[in-house]
C-alpha atoms as one frame of an Amber mdcrd trajectory, in Angstrom:
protein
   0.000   0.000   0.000   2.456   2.539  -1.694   2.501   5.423  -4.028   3.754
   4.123  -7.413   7.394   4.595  -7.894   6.452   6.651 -10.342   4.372   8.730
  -8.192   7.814   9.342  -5.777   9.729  10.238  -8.711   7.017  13.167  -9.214
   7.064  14.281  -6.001  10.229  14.478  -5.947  10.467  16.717  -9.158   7.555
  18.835  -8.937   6.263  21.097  -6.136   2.564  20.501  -7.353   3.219  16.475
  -6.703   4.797  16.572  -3.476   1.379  17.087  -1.986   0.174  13.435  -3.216
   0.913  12.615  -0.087  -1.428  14.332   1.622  -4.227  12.489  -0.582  -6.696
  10.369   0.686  -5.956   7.042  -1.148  -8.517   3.956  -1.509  -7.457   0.818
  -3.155  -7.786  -2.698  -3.371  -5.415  -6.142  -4.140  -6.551  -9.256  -5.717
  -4.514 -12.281  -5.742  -4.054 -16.314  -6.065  -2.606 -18.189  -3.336  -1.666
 -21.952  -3.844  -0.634 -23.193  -0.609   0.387 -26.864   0.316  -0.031 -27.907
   4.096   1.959 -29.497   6.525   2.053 -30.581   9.924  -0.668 -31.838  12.159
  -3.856 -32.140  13.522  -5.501 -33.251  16.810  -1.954 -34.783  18.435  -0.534
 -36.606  15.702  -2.754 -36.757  12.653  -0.849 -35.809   9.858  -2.589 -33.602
   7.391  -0.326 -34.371   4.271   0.387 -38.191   4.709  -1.881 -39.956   2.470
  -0.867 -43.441   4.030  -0.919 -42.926   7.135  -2.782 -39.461   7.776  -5.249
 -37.202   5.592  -3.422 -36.809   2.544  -4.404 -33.408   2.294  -3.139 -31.558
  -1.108  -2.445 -28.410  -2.145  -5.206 -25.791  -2.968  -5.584 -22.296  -4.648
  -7.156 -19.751  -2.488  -7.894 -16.084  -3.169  -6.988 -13.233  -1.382  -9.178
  -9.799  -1.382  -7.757  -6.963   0.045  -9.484  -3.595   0.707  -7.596  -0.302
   2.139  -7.680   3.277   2.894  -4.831   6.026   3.853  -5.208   9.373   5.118
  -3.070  12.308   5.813  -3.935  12.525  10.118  -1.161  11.146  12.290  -3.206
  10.701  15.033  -5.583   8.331  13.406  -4.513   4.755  12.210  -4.931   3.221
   8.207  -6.853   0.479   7.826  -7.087  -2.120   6.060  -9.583  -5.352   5.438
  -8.009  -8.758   3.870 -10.172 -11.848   3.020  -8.639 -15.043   2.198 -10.685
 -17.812   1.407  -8.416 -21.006   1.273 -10.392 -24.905   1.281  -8.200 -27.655
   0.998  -9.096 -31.333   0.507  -7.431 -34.778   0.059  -8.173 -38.633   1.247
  -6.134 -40.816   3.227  -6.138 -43.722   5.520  -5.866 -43.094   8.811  -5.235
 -45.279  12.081  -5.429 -42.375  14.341  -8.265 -41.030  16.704  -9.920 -37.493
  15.405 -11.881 -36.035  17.509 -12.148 -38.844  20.091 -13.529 -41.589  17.132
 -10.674 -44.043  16.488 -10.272 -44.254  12.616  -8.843 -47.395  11.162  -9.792
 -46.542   7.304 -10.025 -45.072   4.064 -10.955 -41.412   5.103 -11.736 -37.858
   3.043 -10.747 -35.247   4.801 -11.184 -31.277   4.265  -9.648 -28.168   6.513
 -11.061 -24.930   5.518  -8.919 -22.188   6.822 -10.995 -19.155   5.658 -10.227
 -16.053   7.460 -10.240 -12.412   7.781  -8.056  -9.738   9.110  -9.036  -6.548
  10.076  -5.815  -4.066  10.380  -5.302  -0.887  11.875  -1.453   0.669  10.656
   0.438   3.627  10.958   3.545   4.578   8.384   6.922   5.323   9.729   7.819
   8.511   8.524  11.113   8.020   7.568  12.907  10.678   5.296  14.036   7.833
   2.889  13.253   7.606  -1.076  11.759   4.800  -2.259  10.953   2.867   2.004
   8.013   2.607   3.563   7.061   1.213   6.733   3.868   0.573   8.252   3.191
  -0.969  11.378   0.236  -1.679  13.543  -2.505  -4.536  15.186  -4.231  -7.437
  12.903  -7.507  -9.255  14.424  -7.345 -12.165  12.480 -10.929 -13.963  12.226
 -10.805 -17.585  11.636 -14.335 -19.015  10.104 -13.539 -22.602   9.057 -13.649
 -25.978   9.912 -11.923 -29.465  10.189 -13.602 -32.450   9.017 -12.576 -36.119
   8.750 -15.272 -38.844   6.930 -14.572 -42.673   7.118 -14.815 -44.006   4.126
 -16.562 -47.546   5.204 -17.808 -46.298   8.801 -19.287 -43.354   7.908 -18.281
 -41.579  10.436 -18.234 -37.659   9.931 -16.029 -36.014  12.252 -16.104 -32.071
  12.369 -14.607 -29.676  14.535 -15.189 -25.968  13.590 -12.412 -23.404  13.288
 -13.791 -20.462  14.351 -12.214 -17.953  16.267 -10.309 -14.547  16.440  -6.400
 -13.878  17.414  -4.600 -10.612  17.816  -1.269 -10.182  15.989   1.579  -7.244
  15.628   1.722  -6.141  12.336   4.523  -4.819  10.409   5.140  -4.297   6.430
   8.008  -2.978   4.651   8.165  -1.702   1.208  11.137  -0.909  -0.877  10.909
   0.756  -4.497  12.714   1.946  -7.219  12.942   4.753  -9.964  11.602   1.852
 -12.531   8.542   0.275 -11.068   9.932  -2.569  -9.858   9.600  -3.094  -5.468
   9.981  -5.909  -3.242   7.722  -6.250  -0.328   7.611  -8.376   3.299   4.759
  -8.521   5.304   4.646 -10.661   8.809   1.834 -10.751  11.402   3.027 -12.604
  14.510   1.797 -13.641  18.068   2.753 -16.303  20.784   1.467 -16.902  23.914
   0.143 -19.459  26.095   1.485 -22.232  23.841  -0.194 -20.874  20.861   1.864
 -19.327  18.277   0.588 -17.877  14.887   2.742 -16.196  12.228   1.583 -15.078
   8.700   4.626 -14.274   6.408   4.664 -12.403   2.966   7.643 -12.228   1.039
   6.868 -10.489  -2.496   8.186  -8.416  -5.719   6.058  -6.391  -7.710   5.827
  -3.763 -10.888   4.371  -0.316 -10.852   2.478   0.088 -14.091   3.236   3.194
 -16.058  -0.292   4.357 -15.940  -0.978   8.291 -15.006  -3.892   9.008 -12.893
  -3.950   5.721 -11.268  -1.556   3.400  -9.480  -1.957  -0.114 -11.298   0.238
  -2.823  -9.869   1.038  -6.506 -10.798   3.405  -8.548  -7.461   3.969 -12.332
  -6.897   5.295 -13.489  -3.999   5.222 -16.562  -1.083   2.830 -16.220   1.409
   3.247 -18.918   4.885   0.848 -19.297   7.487   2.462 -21.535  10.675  -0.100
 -22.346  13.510   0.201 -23.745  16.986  -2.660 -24.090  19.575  -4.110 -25.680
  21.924  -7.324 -27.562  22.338  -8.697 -24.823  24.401  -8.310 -22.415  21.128
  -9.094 -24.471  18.551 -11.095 -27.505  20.174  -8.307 -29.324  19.096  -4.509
 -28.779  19.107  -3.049 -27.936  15.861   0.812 -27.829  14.496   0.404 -27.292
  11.308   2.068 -24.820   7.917   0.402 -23.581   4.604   2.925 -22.214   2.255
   3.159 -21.301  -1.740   3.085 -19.130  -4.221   0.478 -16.315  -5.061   0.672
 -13.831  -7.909  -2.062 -10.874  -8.292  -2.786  -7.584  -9.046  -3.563  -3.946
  -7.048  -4.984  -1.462  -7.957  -5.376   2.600  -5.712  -6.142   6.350  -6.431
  -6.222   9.118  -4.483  -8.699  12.164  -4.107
């Protein structure tokens, strides 16, 4: 959530442009995420072990991001991501789920739809081509976990549904040609929970006036730990991969 490099070189060079910073800017990101999981569910279920686990494979997800900027200091950014990610897979498993002791064929699906809500400030460093933004995430989980025997059955489900606070912090580094790399990590531990959400991107400012049209790829890597007084049952589990999208802002 930049000004175009092009924008910076314009402020930079014209007296008229250097107050595009003190626009009120509205935008929005679309993107592709295919993420593979690993790890573990419910004390030793594996989610990615076909023989001896869920066999769980990997699954495109979107990501929709909404934001707006302002000029007051005072007063955070914010900014609203939704990332709808439903992965699926069968396995056999010889493991309890849930307190029902599989010993079969199973098909297995762990939705881990969410939604952040973030509030950010922007360091204001006297740097070309940086930006920093910090703040608070409230991540909303709304998903599930569900395990289905193939000969018993037996539907086990277990719903993912609740909401963590994280630090936020995002740095941005351009160039005089478009191109920027980005990182992005929202992080908390505590109580033998952990959750961290990493972003590690590169991206191209479109020369287009008026507007600020962008096109980034990138990896995105969700690790979660918790408890079965968070999540009804414990999880130790990662979601990684690729994603590649576009963004697109103006200001007024």
């Amino acid at each position: 959530m930049k000004k175009t490099a092009l924008a910076a070189f314009l402020v930079a060079m014209t007296p008229v442009a250097s107050h595009a910073d003190l626009l009120f800017t509205v935008g929005a990101k679309a993107s592709v995420w295919s993420a593979e999981p690993t790890g573990q569910l419910d004390e030793g279920v594996s989610v990615d072990d076909k023989n001896d686990g869920l066999g769980l494979k990997s699954e495109s997800g979107t990501q929709l991001t909404v934001f707006f900027e302002h000029p007051v200091p005072v007063i955070p950014n914010f900014r609203i991501r939704q990332t709808s990610l439903d992965i699926t897979g069968s396995g056999n498993l010889d493991k309890e789920f849930n307190g029902f002791a599989y010993s079969e064929d199973v098909s297995s699906e762990l939705d881990l739809s969410h939604t952040d809500f973030t509030a950010y400030w922007g360091a204001p460093l006297p740097v070309p081509y940086l930006d920093i933004n910090f703040g608070l995430t409230v991540r909303a989980f709304d998903g599930s976990a569900i395990v289905e025997g193939e000969t018993t059955g037996e539907r086990e489900e277990v719903e993912l549904d609740f909401a963590l606070p994280m630090g936020f912090l995002e740095a941005q580094v351009g160039t005089p040609f478009g191109l920027y790399a980005q990182a992005e990590i929202n992080y908390i531990a505590y109580d033998g929970n952990s959750l961290s959400d990493t972003m590690i991107g590169l991206g191209y400012d479109l020369p287009i006036p008026v507007v600020d049209v962008a096109l980034d790829l990138g990896h995105r890597s969700i690790s979660m730990k918790t408890n079965d007084d968070t999540t009804d049952i414990a999880t130790d589990f990662e979601v990684s991969g690729m994603y590649y999208g576009a963004s697109l802002a103006f200001g007024f």
